[in-house]
Structures are given as C-alpha cells and as structure tokens.
C-alpha cells in the first residue's frame, strides 16, 4: 500500500490542495447490509458522512466539493428505496440549511430537478437563496444527475441558440459547451474519489473529468472519514499531471 498501514494518516502539503474534489457517495447499501440493517440506514449514515466530509474539506481550504447523491439511473431502484432517499434528502436539507450555512458553506444543485417533489424543490430554492450570501467552499450536490444527460442538455441549449440565429455552428467550441453545463462557473475537478470498490464512473461528470486524477478505494462511503479523505488527497499530491505534455 502506498501510505503504509490503513491507520496511518499522511502528511498533506497544504500548498498543493486540490481546489475541486468530486466524490461518488457509493456503498451506503452494503455498509448497512454488513451490519444487518436496512439499506436505508446506510443512506442515513451516508448523509452524515457527507456533512462531515464537507465540513472537513471546508476547514482544510478546498474550494469546491461536488458529490453524486442520486443518478438519472437510480430511479430504477425499488420505489420504497427511492422514496426513502428522497425523504432523507428532505430532512437532510432542512438540517443542512441551518448547519452548513452557519459554517459559511455554499450549497448548489446539479441535475434535472424537475421530477423532484414540490417540497424538495421548495427547499432547494430556499437553500439557493441562503447560499447567495455564503462565501466559503461551494458544495455541488448532484441530484437526478447524469453526465450524458448534462451534455445532451448543453447540446439542446446551443442548438436552440443556433435555431434562433443567435449562434453559428462554428461557435460551438469546447468552451461554449462548458458554459452550458451545470458546472459552468467552476473549474474541473482535480481529484475524483470513488469509494465502494467499484472501478467505474457510473455517468458522473463525464465532460469535467477529462483530466481529473482518480482515487478508488474499497472503503464504503459512510466510513469515508477525515483520515481516508487525507489518503485520497495525499494520493493526488503524489501524482504528476501532464495533460498530454511530457
Ligand atoms: C450510493 O450507495 C447511494 C445512492 C446511489 C443513492 P448505494 O445505495 O449504491 O450503495 P451500494 O452500492 O448498494 O452499497
Ligand atoms: C453511483 O452509484 C451513483 C451515486 C452514488 C449517486 P451507483 O451505485 O448507482 O452505481 P453503479 O450502479 O454501481 O454503477
Ligand atoms: Mg452503489
């Protein structure tokens, strides 16, 4: 193993922190099953882990933290699990509005929010309003988010501008596409963390992850504590980013 025993906590170089960390919050169901608990208990533990991670990364000085909370494919799950996740989100957001804003964290949402319940949409609108006044780390919660859906949406928005004569096909550059993504105003992730032992992206930030450094771990998301986050950041700091150069 790269950093010795699992309990070891690596020393971080505070001058070279990733500005933007993305994470797939995966492994909640298995975390609960291992303990003989219902999967929903894992989602509950996962939301605690999210809040801890956000507060820790904010304290460290990370500028952006983008988390995958619910994918466009997660609707395939049994209705009761989807219902439980949505209920948790509702409760979680009420708490987060109080606690995270006290810590000056800004909460934003990426994804197609239209199919969400009216109460969730209302809470998101309230959160956005409060977040306009916070200046700390920006946390982007990806909800009903899919990387392909996001790119298709950007294409539709650009096509609409072409159809209206406001844009020419030759104006559709990489920068023009980037500006139509949910992440329009922020830099691409430097580090993408995937816990839960799966070695795939599962449709997360397909465009933005072009040159991101990946950190895969068997740790399940609810167990993703400060030490494990440090190991991910230390792994990132040990990499040499070349962007195609030498
Ligand atoms: C991630 O945990 C949470 C969501 C996808 C909403 P999972 O529910 O996928 O947990 P595992 O992968 O089944 O353990
Ligand atoms: C990715 O996890 C989505 C979220 C964590 C929100 P999944 O559990 O849905 O991914 P797959 O199905 O294992 O690829
Ligand atoms: Mg999973």
PDB file of C-alpha atoms and ligand atoms in Angstrom:
ATOM      1  CA  UNK A   1       0.000   0.000   0.000  1.00  0.00           C
ATOM      2  CA  UNK A   2       1.225   3.454  -0.910  1.00  0.00           C
ATOM      3  CA  UNK A   3       0.918   5.130   2.514  1.00  0.00           C
ATOM      4  CA  UNK A   4       1.645   2.267   4.891  1.00  0.00           C
ATOM      5  CA  UNK A   5      -0.891   0.953   7.369  1.00  0.00           C
ATOM      6  CA  UNK A   6      -4.512   1.975   6.943  1.00  0.00           C
ATOM      7  CA  UNK A   7      -4.498   3.784  10.304  1.00  0.00           C
ATOM      8  CA  UNK A   8      -1.579   5.958   9.190  1.00  0.00           C
ATOM      9  CA  UNK A   9      -2.549   9.478   8.412  1.00  0.00           C
ATOM     10  CA  UNK A  10      -0.444  11.004   5.660  1.00  0.00           C
ATOM     11  CA  UNK A  11       1.030  14.479   5.916  1.00  0.00           C
ATOM     12  CA  UNK A  12      -0.685  16.821   3.474  1.00  0.00           C
ATOM     13  CA  UNK A  13       1.044  19.584   1.549  1.00  0.00           C
ATOM     14  CA  UNK A  14      -1.291  22.491   2.322  1.00  0.00           C
ATOM     15  CA  UNK A  15       0.200  24.484  -0.565  1.00  0.00           C
ATOM     16  CA  UNK A  16      -0.951  21.884  -3.069  1.00  0.00           C
ATOM     17  CA  UNK A  17      -4.507  21.084  -2.055  1.00  0.00           C
ATOM     18  CA  UNK A  18      -6.864  20.115  -4.874  1.00  0.00           C
ATOM     19  CA  UNK A  19      -9.107  23.146  -5.498  1.00  0.00           C
ATOM     20  CA  UNK A  20     -12.006  20.928  -6.547  1.00  0.00           C
ATOM     21  CA  UNK A  21     -12.776  17.445  -5.200  1.00  0.00           C
ATOM     22  CA  UNK A  22     -15.588  15.288  -6.599  1.00  0.00           C
ATOM     23  CA  UNK A  23     -16.933  12.167  -4.898  1.00  0.00           C
ATOM     24  CA  UNK A  24     -19.309   9.347  -5.795  1.00  0.00           C
ATOM     25  CA  UNK A  25     -21.092   8.669  -2.499  1.00  0.00           C
ATOM     26  CA  UNK A  26     -21.292   4.923  -3.096  1.00  0.00           C
ATOM     27  CA  UNK A  27     -21.504   1.899  -0.822  1.00  0.00           C
ATOM     28  CA  UNK A  28     -24.284   3.014   1.551  1.00  0.00           C
ATOM     29  CA  UNK A  29     -26.418  -0.080   0.951  1.00  0.00           C
ATOM     30  CA  UNK A  30     -23.547  -2.522   1.556  1.00  0.00           C
ATOM     31  CA  UNK A  31     -22.461  -0.601   4.653  1.00  0.00           C
ATOM     32  CA  UNK A  32     -25.928  -1.179   6.157  1.00  0.00           C
ATOM     33  CA  UNK A  33     -26.235  -4.791   4.982  1.00  0.00           C
ATOM     34  CA  UNK A  34     -22.912  -5.649   6.610  1.00  0.00           C
ATOM     35  CA  UNK A  35     -24.443  -4.525   9.892  1.00  0.00           C
ATOM     36  CA  UNK A  36     -27.730  -6.370   9.366  1.00  0.00           C
ATOM     37  CA  UNK A  37     -29.513  -3.049   8.890  1.00  0.00           C
ATOM     38  CA  UNK A  38     -31.894  -1.958   6.091  1.00  0.00           C
ATOM     39  CA  UNK A  39     -30.248  -0.242   3.102  1.00  0.00           C
ATOM     40  CA  UNK A  40     -31.978   2.993   4.040  1.00  0.00           C
ATOM     41  CA  UNK A  41     -29.960   3.096   7.287  1.00  0.00           C
ATOM     42  CA  UNK A  42     -26.898   3.180   5.047  1.00  0.00           C
ATOM     43  CA  UNK A  43     -28.232   6.226   3.192  1.00  0.00           C
ATOM     44  CA  UNK A  44     -28.768   7.898   6.517  1.00  0.00           C
ATOM     45  CA  UNK A  45     -25.180   7.146   7.596  1.00  0.00           C
ATOM     46  CA  UNK A  46     -24.047   8.305   4.150  1.00  0.00           C
ATOM     47  CA  UNK A  47     -25.649  11.697   4.622  1.00  0.00           C
ATOM     48  CA  UNK A  48     -23.799  12.118   7.937  1.00  0.00           C
ATOM     49  CA  UNK A  49     -20.546  11.198   6.187  1.00  0.00           C
ATOM     50  CA  UNK A  50     -21.317  13.799   3.532  1.00  0.00           C
ATOM     51  CA  UNK A  51     -21.767  16.559   6.073  1.00  0.00           C
ATOM     52  CA  UNK A  52     -18.579  15.595   7.919  1.00  0.00           C
ATOM     53  CA  UNK A  53     -16.622  15.465   4.664  1.00  0.00           C
ATOM     54  CA  UNK A  54     -17.938  18.852   3.528  1.00  0.00           C
ATOM     55  CA  UNK A  55     -17.080  20.497   6.842  1.00  0.00           C
ATOM     56  CA  UNK A  56     -13.630  18.914   6.953  1.00  0.00           C
ATOM     57  CA  UNK A  57     -12.753  19.902   3.368  1.00  0.00           C
ATOM     58  CA  UNK A  58     -14.061  23.418   4.008  1.00  0.00           C
ATOM     59  CA  UNK A  59     -11.784  23.666   7.083  1.00  0.00           C
ATOM     60  CA  UNK A  60      -8.839  22.434   5.001  1.00  0.00           C
ATOM     61  CA  UNK A  61      -9.449  25.149   2.425  1.00  0.00           C
ATOM     62  CA  UNK A  62     -10.766  23.148  -0.535  1.00  0.00           C
ATOM     63  CA  UNK A  63     -12.801  25.489  -2.758  1.00  0.00           C
ATOM     64  CA  UNK A  64     -15.285  23.137  -4.454  1.00  0.00           C
ATOM     65  CA  UNK A  65     -16.731  19.761  -3.459  1.00  0.00           C
ATOM     66  CA  UNK A  66     -19.067  18.027  -5.933  1.00  0.00           C
ATOM     67  CA  UNK A  67     -20.923  14.936  -4.743  1.00  0.00           C
ATOM     68  CA  UNK A  68     -23.026  12.381  -6.578  1.00  0.00           C
ATOM     69  CA  UNK A  69     -26.160  11.902  -4.465  1.00  0.00           C
ATOM     70  CA  UNK A  70     -28.698  10.449  -6.929  1.00  0.00           C
ATOM     71  CA  UNK A  71     -28.142   9.494 -10.563  1.00  0.00           C
ATOM     72  CA  UNK A  72     -30.554   9.548 -13.501  1.00  0.00           C
ATOM     73  CA  UNK A  73     -30.250   5.727 -13.355  1.00  0.00           C
ATOM     74  CA  UNK A  74     -31.060   5.429  -9.635  1.00  0.00           C
ATOM     75  CA  UNK A  75     -34.822   5.682 -10.414  1.00  0.00           C
ATOM     76  CA  UNK A  76     -34.518   2.003 -11.419  1.00  0.00           C
ATOM     77  CA  UNK A  77     -34.338   1.060  -7.732  1.00  0.00           C
ATOM     78  CA  UNK A  78     -37.373  -0.231  -5.811  1.00  0.00           C
ATOM     79  CA  UNK A  79     -39.904   2.512  -5.199  1.00  0.00           C
ATOM     80  CA  UNK A  80     -39.506   2.285  -1.437  1.00  0.00           C
ATOM     81  CA  UNK A  81     -35.743   2.828  -1.604  1.00  0.00           C
ATOM     82  CA  UNK A  82     -36.168   5.823  -3.920  1.00  0.00           C
ATOM     83  CA  UNK A  83     -38.871   7.173  -1.582  1.00  0.00           C
ATOM     84  CA  UNK A  84     -36.613   6.712   1.436  1.00  0.00           C
ATOM     85  CA  UNK A  85     -33.712   8.511  -0.279  1.00  0.00           C
ATOM     86  CA  UNK A  86     -35.980  11.427  -1.240  1.00  0.00           C
ATOM     87  CA  UNK A  87     -37.357  11.597   2.323  1.00  0.00           C
ATOM     88  CA  UNK A  88     -33.828  11.636   3.700  1.00  0.00           C
ATOM     89  CA  UNK A  89     -32.853  14.402   1.309  1.00  0.00           C
ATOM     90  CA  UNK A  90     -35.769  16.462   2.523  1.00  0.00           C
ATOM     91  CA  UNK A  91     -34.816  16.033   6.196  1.00  0.00           C
ATOM     92  CA  UNK A  92     -31.148  16.398   5.415  1.00  0.00           C
ATOM     93  CA  UNK A  93     -31.579  19.663   3.522  1.00  0.00           C
ATOM     94  CA  UNK A  94     -33.552  21.224   6.385  1.00  0.00           C
ATOM     95  CA  UNK A  95     -30.672  20.411   8.710  1.00  0.00           C
ATOM     96  CA  UNK A  96     -28.006  21.421   6.200  1.00  0.00           C
ATOM     97  CA  UNK A  97     -29.599  24.809   5.617  1.00  0.00           C
ATOM     98  CA  UNK A  98     -29.093  25.503   9.338  1.00  0.00           C
ATOM     99  CA  UNK A  99     -25.740  23.885   9.958  1.00  0.00           C
ATOM    100  CA  UNK A 100     -23.783  24.300   6.753  1.00  0.00           C
ATOM    101  CA  UNK A 101     -24.722  27.905   6.265  1.00  0.00           C
ATOM    102  CA  UNK A 102     -23.548  28.584   9.836  1.00  0.00           C
ATOM    103  CA  UNK A 103     -20.196  27.294   8.606  1.00  0.00           C
ATOM    104  CA  UNK A 104     -20.430  29.582   5.578  1.00  0.00           C
ATOM    105  CA  UNK A 105     -20.659  26.640   3.113  1.00  0.00           C
ATOM    106  CA  UNK A 106     -22.467  27.354  -0.145  1.00  0.00           C
ATOM    107  CA  UNK A 107     -24.802  24.599  -1.381  1.00  0.00           C
ATOM    108  CA  UNK A 108     -25.649  24.290  -5.100  1.00  0.00           C
ATOM    109  CA  UNK A 109     -27.514  21.596  -7.047  1.00  0.00           C
ATOM    110  CA  UNK A 110     -26.588  19.990 -10.376  1.00  0.00           C
ATOM    111  CA  UNK A 111     -29.095  17.893 -12.299  1.00  0.00           C
ATOM    112  CA  UNK A 112     -32.647  17.896 -13.622  1.00  0.00           C
ATOM    113  CA  UNK A 113     -34.597  18.928 -10.530  1.00  0.00           C
ATOM    114  CA  UNK A 114     -37.967  18.999 -12.319  1.00  0.00           C
ATOM    115  CA  UNK A 115     -39.052  15.415 -11.381  1.00  0.00           C
ATOM    116  CA  UNK A 116     -38.372  16.043  -7.661  1.00  0.00           C
ATOM    117  CA  UNK A 117     -41.247  16.654  -5.238  1.00  0.00           C
ATOM    118  CA  UNK A 118     -42.591  20.176  -4.762  1.00  0.00           C
ATOM    119  CA  UNK A 119     -41.381  20.190  -1.174  1.00  0.00           C
ATOM    120  CA  UNK A 120     -37.818  19.275  -2.222  1.00  0.00           C
ATOM    121  CA  UNK A 121     -37.869  21.886  -4.988  1.00  0.00           C
ATOM    122  CA  UNK A 122     -39.049  24.482  -2.471  1.00  0.00           C
ATOM    123  CA  UNK A 123     -36.239  23.539  -0.074  1.00  0.00           C
ATOM    124  CA  UNK A 124     -33.691  23.740  -2.874  1.00  0.00           C
ATOM    125  CA  UNK A 125     -34.953  27.208  -3.810  1.00  0.00           C
ATOM    126  CA  UNK A 126     -34.603  28.288  -0.152  1.00  0.00           C
ATOM    127  CA  UNK A 127     -31.114  26.786   0.020  1.00  0.00           C
ATOM    128  CA  UNK A 128     -30.095  28.615  -3.171  1.00  0.00           C
ATOM    129  CA  UNK A 129     -31.361  31.875  -1.706  1.00  0.00           C
ATOM    130  CA  UNK A 130     -29.361  31.419   1.523  1.00  0.00           C
ATOM    131  CA  UNK A 131     -26.318  30.270  -0.448  1.00  0.00           C
ATOM    132  CA  UNK A 132     -26.185  33.560  -2.321  1.00  0.00           C
ATOM    133  CA  UNK A 133     -24.859  35.064   0.916  1.00  0.00           C
ATOM    134  CA  UNK A 134     -22.277  32.415   1.870  1.00  0.00           C
ATOM    135  CA  UNK A 135     -18.697  32.751   0.730  1.00  0.00           C
ATOM    136  CA  UNK A 136     -16.990  29.526   1.912  1.00  0.00           C
ATOM    137  CA  UNK A 137     -16.496  26.286  -0.003  1.00  0.00           C
ATOM    138  CA  UNK A 138     -19.056  25.587  -2.752  1.00  0.00           C
ATOM    139  CA  UNK A 139     -20.685  22.173  -2.426  1.00  0.00           C
ATOM    140  CA  UNK A 140     -22.454  20.924  -5.537  1.00  0.00           C
ATOM    141  CA  UNK A 141     -24.992  18.189  -4.840  1.00  0.00           C
ATOM    142  CA  UNK A 142     -25.699  16.168  -7.990  1.00  0.00           C
ATOM    143  CA  UNK A 143     -29.348  15.130  -7.832  1.00  0.00           C
ATOM    144  CA  UNK A 144     -31.093  13.301 -10.666  1.00  0.00           C
ATOM    145  CA  UNK A 145     -27.778  13.957 -12.386  1.00  0.00           C
ATOM    146  CA  UNK A 146     -26.297  12.064 -15.346  1.00  0.00           C
ATOM    147  CA  UNK A 147     -23.186  13.076 -17.269  1.00  0.00           C
ATOM    148  CA  UNK A 148     -24.710  12.145 -20.614  1.00  0.00           C
ATOM    149  CA  UNK A 149     -27.976  13.931 -19.824  1.00  0.00           C
ATOM    150  CA  UNK A 150     -25.951  17.017 -18.886  1.00  0.00           C
ATOM    151  CA  UNK A 151     -24.062  17.005 -22.208  1.00  0.00           C
ATOM    152  CA  UNK A 152     -27.281  16.370 -24.176  1.00  0.00           C
ATOM    153  CA  UNK A 153     -28.890  19.315 -22.361  1.00  0.00           C
ATOM    154  CA  UNK A 154     -25.943  21.554 -23.289  1.00  0.00           C
ATOM    155  CA  UNK A 155     -26.308  20.459 -26.936  1.00  0.00           C
ATOM    156  CA  UNK A 156     -30.032  21.307 -26.888  1.00  0.00           C
ATOM    157  CA  UNK A 157     -29.369  24.750 -25.393  1.00  0.00           C
ATOM    158  CA  UNK A 158     -26.750  25.501 -28.063  1.00  0.00           C
ATOM    159  CA  UNK A 159     -28.969  24.137 -30.852  1.00  0.00           C
ATOM    160  CA  UNK A 160     -31.758  26.415 -29.640  1.00  0.00           C
ATOM    161  CA  UNK A 161     -29.455  29.449 -29.894  1.00  0.00           C
ATOM    162  CA  UNK A 162     -28.437  28.388 -33.417  1.00  0.00           C
ATOM    163  CA  UNK A 163     -32.084  27.941 -34.422  1.00  0.00           C
ATOM    164  CA  UNK A 164     -32.813  31.458 -33.152  1.00  0.00           C
ATOM    165  CA  UNK A 165     -29.867  32.809 -35.147  1.00  0.00           C
ATOM    166  CA  UNK A 166     -28.009  33.923 -32.003  1.00  0.00           C
ATOM    167  CA  UNK A 167     -25.165  31.446 -32.557  1.00  0.00           C
ATOM    168  CA  UNK A 168     -23.348  29.903 -35.538  1.00  0.00           C
ATOM    169  CA  UNK A 169     -22.362  26.198 -35.637  1.00  0.00           C
ATOM    170  CA  UNK A 170     -18.692  27.219 -35.773  1.00  0.00           C
ATOM    171  CA  UNK A 171     -19.159  28.994 -32.417  1.00  0.00           C
ATOM    172  CA  UNK A 172     -19.775  25.629 -30.734  1.00  0.00           C
ATOM    173  CA  UNK A 173     -16.376  25.232 -29.140  1.00  0.00           C
ATOM    174  CA  UNK A 174     -15.340  23.267 -26.056  1.00  0.00           C
ATOM    175  CA  UNK A 175     -15.634  26.481 -24.054  1.00  0.00           C
ATOM    176  CA  UNK A 176     -19.160  27.080 -25.401  1.00  0.00           C
ATOM    177  CA  UNK A 177     -20.220  23.582 -24.321  1.00  0.00           C
ATOM    178  CA  UNK A 178     -18.595  24.013 -20.882  1.00  0.00           C
ATOM    179  CA  UNK A 179     -20.598  27.191 -20.358  1.00  0.00           C
ATOM    180  CA  UNK A 180     -23.859  25.255 -20.804  1.00  0.00           C
ATOM    181  CA  UNK A 181     -23.029  22.591 -18.221  1.00  0.00           C
ATOM    182  CA  UNK A 182     -24.262  22.767 -14.615  1.00  0.00           C
ATOM    183  CA  UNK A 183     -20.611  23.366 -13.686  1.00  0.00           C
ATOM    184  CA  UNK A 184     -20.356  26.424 -15.964  1.00  0.00           C
ATOM    185  CA  UNK A 185     -18.714  28.751 -13.447  1.00  0.00           C
ATOM    186  CA  UNK A 186     -16.300  26.414 -11.715  1.00  0.00           C
ATOM    187  CA  UNK A 187     -13.009  24.670 -12.584  1.00  0.00           C
ATOM    188  CA  UNK A 188     -12.947  20.951 -13.453  1.00  0.00           C
ATOM    189  CA  UNK A 189     -12.367  18.530 -10.553  1.00  0.00           C
ATOM    190  CA  UNK A 190      -8.706  17.961  -9.680  1.00  0.00           C
ATOM    191  CA  UNK A 191      -9.480  14.810  -7.708  1.00  0.00           C
ATOM    192  CA  UNK A 192     -12.357  12.347  -8.103  1.00  0.00           C
ATOM    193  CA  UNK A 193     -12.908   9.923  -5.218  1.00  0.00           C
ATOM    194  CA  UNK A 194     -14.864   6.707  -5.786  1.00  0.00           C
ATOM    195  CA  UNK A 195     -15.380   4.662  -2.637  1.00  0.00           C
ATOM    196  CA  UNK A 196     -17.314   1.386  -2.527  1.00  0.00           C
ATOM    197  CA  UNK A 197     -14.824  -0.674  -4.509  1.00  0.00           C
ATOM    198  CA  UNK A 198     -16.312  -0.120  -7.984  1.00  0.00           C
ATOM    199  CA  UNK A 199     -13.829   0.924 -10.673  1.00  0.00           C
ATOM    200  CA  UNK A 200     -16.140   2.974 -12.870  1.00  0.00           C
ATOM    201  CA  UNK A 201     -17.583   6.457 -13.314  1.00  0.00           C
ATOM    202  CA  UNK A 202     -21.282   5.484 -13.411  1.00  0.00           C
ATOM    203  CA  UNK A 203     -22.129   8.501 -15.590  1.00  0.00           C
ATOM    204  CA  UNK A 204     -20.577  11.086 -13.237  1.00  0.00           C
ATOM    205  CA  UNK A 205     -19.115  14.342 -14.644  1.00  0.00           C
ATOM    206  CA  UNK A 206     -18.153  12.747 -17.972  1.00  0.00           C
ATOM    207  CA  UNK A 207     -17.072  16.026 -19.554  1.00  0.00           C
ATOM    208  CA  UNK A 208     -15.452  17.592 -16.482  1.00  0.00           C
ATOM    209  CA  UNK A 209     -13.394  14.528 -15.523  1.00  0.00           C
ATOM    210  CA  UNK A 210     -11.328  14.596 -18.739  1.00  0.00           C
ATOM    211  CA  UNK A 211      -8.044  15.232 -16.870  1.00  0.00           C
ATOM    212  CA  UNK A 212      -9.078  14.561 -13.275  1.00  0.00           C
ATOM    213  CA  UNK A 213      -6.938  12.348 -11.026  1.00  0.00           C
ATOM    214  CA  UNK A 214      -8.928   9.341  -9.760  1.00  0.00           C
ATOM    215  CA  UNK A 215      -8.759   7.752  -6.323  1.00  0.00           C
ATOM    216  CA  UNK A 216     -10.525   4.417  -5.909  1.00  0.00           C
ATOM    217  CA  UNK A 217     -10.963   2.800  -2.505  1.00  0.00           C
ATOM    218  CA  UNK A 218     -12.822  -0.204  -1.063  1.00  0.00           C
ATOM    219  CA  UNK A 219     -13.908   1.951   1.882  1.00  0.00           C
ATOM    220  CA  UNK A 220     -17.690   2.348   1.834  1.00  0.00           C
ATOM    221  CA  UNK A 221     -18.940   5.950   1.702  1.00  0.00           C
ATOM    222  CA  UNK A 222     -20.337   6.041   5.293  1.00  0.00           C
ATOM    223  CA  UNK A 223     -16.816   5.084   6.513  1.00  0.00           C
ATOM    224  CA  UNK A 224     -15.162   7.837   4.470  1.00  0.00           C
ATOM    225  CA  UNK A 225     -13.698   9.824   7.369  1.00  0.00           C
ATOM    226  CA  UNK A 226     -11.050  12.552   7.624  1.00  0.00           C
ATOM    227  CA  UNK A 227      -8.166  10.044   7.535  1.00  0.00           C
ATOM    228  CA  UNK A 228      -9.491   8.410   4.361  1.00  0.00           C
ATOM    229  CA  UNK A 229     -10.010  11.839   2.759  1.00  0.00           C
ATOM    230  CA  UNK A 230      -6.418  12.692   3.688  1.00  0.00           C
ATOM    231  CA  UNK A 231      -5.235   9.483   1.989  1.00  0.00           C
ATOM    232  CA  UNK A 232      -7.121  10.456  -1.171  1.00  0.00           C
ATOM    233  CA  UNK A 233      -5.612  13.952  -1.139  1.00  0.00           C
ATOM    234  CA  UNK A 234      -2.119  12.565  -0.442  1.00  0.00           C
ATOM    235  CA  UNK A 235      -2.507  10.170  -3.383  1.00  0.00           C
ATOM    236  CA  UNK A 236      -3.469  13.157  -5.548  1.00  0.00           C
ATOM    237  CA  UNK A 237      -0.418  15.073  -4.338  1.00  0.00           C
ATOM    238  CA  UNK A 238       1.837  12.182  -5.311  1.00  0.00           C
ATOM    239  CA  UNK A 239       0.701  12.290  -8.947  1.00  0.00           C
ATOM    240  CA  UNK A 240       2.313  14.136 -11.812  1.00  0.00           C
ATOM    241  CA  UNK A 241      -0.289  15.793 -14.009  1.00  0.00           C
ATOM    242  CA  UNK A 242       0.825  16.089 -17.601  1.00  0.00           C
ATOM    243  CA  UNK A 243      -2.326  16.997 -19.552  1.00  0.00           C
ATOM    244  CA  UNK A 244      -0.868  15.277 -22.561  1.00  0.00           C
ATOM    245  CA  UNK A 245       2.500  17.018 -22.277  1.00  0.00           C
ATOM    246  CA  UNK A 246       5.750  15.470 -21.094  1.00  0.00           C
TER     247      UNK A 246
HETATM  248  C1  LIG B   1     -24.979   5.111  -3.031  1.00  0.00           C
HETATM  249  O1  LIG B   1     -24.991   3.932  -2.287  1.00  0.00           O
HETATM  250  C2  LIG B   1     -26.201   5.949  -2.800  1.00  0.00           C
HETATM  251  C3  LIG B   1     -27.070   6.091  -3.987  1.00  0.00           C
HETATM  252  C4  LIG B   1     -26.843   5.590  -5.153  1.00  0.00           C
HETATM  253  C5  LIG B   1     -28.274   6.877  -3.807  1.00  0.00           C
HETATM  254  P1  LIG B   1     -25.651   2.621  -2.855  1.00  0.00           P
HETATM  255  O2  LIG B   1     -27.104   2.614  -2.459  1.00  0.00           O
HETATM  256  O3  LIG B   1     -25.413   2.487  -4.306  1.00  0.00           O
HETATM  257  O4  LIG B   1     -24.887   1.521  -2.037  1.00  0.00           O
HETATM  258  P2  LIG B   1     -24.409   0.114  -2.594  1.00  0.00           P
HETATM  259  O5  LIG B   1     -23.527   0.386  -3.772  1.00  0.00           O
HETATM  260  O6  LIG B   1     -25.620  -0.646  -2.968  1.00  0.00           O
HETATM  261  O7  LIG B   1     -23.663  -0.474  -1.452  1.00  0.00           O
HETATM  262  C1  LIG B   2     -23.430   5.898  -8.407  1.00  0.00           C
HETATM  263  O1  LIG B   2     -23.593   4.775  -7.627  1.00  0.00           O
HETATM  264  C2  LIG B   2     -24.490   6.914  -8.107  1.00  0.00           C
HETATM  265  C3  LIG B   2     -24.452   7.520  -6.786  1.00  0.00           C
HETATM  266  C4  LIG B   2     -23.641   7.224  -5.811  1.00  0.00           C
HETATM  267  C5  LIG B   2     -25.406   8.546  -6.562  1.00  0.00           C
HETATM  268  P1  LIG B   2     -24.422   3.522  -8.145  1.00  0.00           P
HETATM  269  O2  LIG B   2     -24.470   2.560  -7.007  1.00  0.00           O
HETATM  270  O3  LIG B   2     -25.718   3.958  -8.697  1.00  0.00           O
HETATM  271  O4  LIG B   2     -23.504   2.991  -9.333  1.00  0.00           O
HETATM  272  P2  LIG B   2     -23.466   1.577 -10.041  1.00  0.00           P
HETATM  273  O5  LIG B   2     -24.884   1.168 -10.307  1.00  0.00           O
HETATM  274  O6  LIG B   2     -22.804   0.632  -9.078  1.00  0.00           O
HETATM  275  O7  LIG B   2     -22.646   1.780 -11.269  1.00  0.00           O
HETATM  276 MG1  LIG B   3     -23.878   1.610  -5.386  1.00  0.00          MG
END
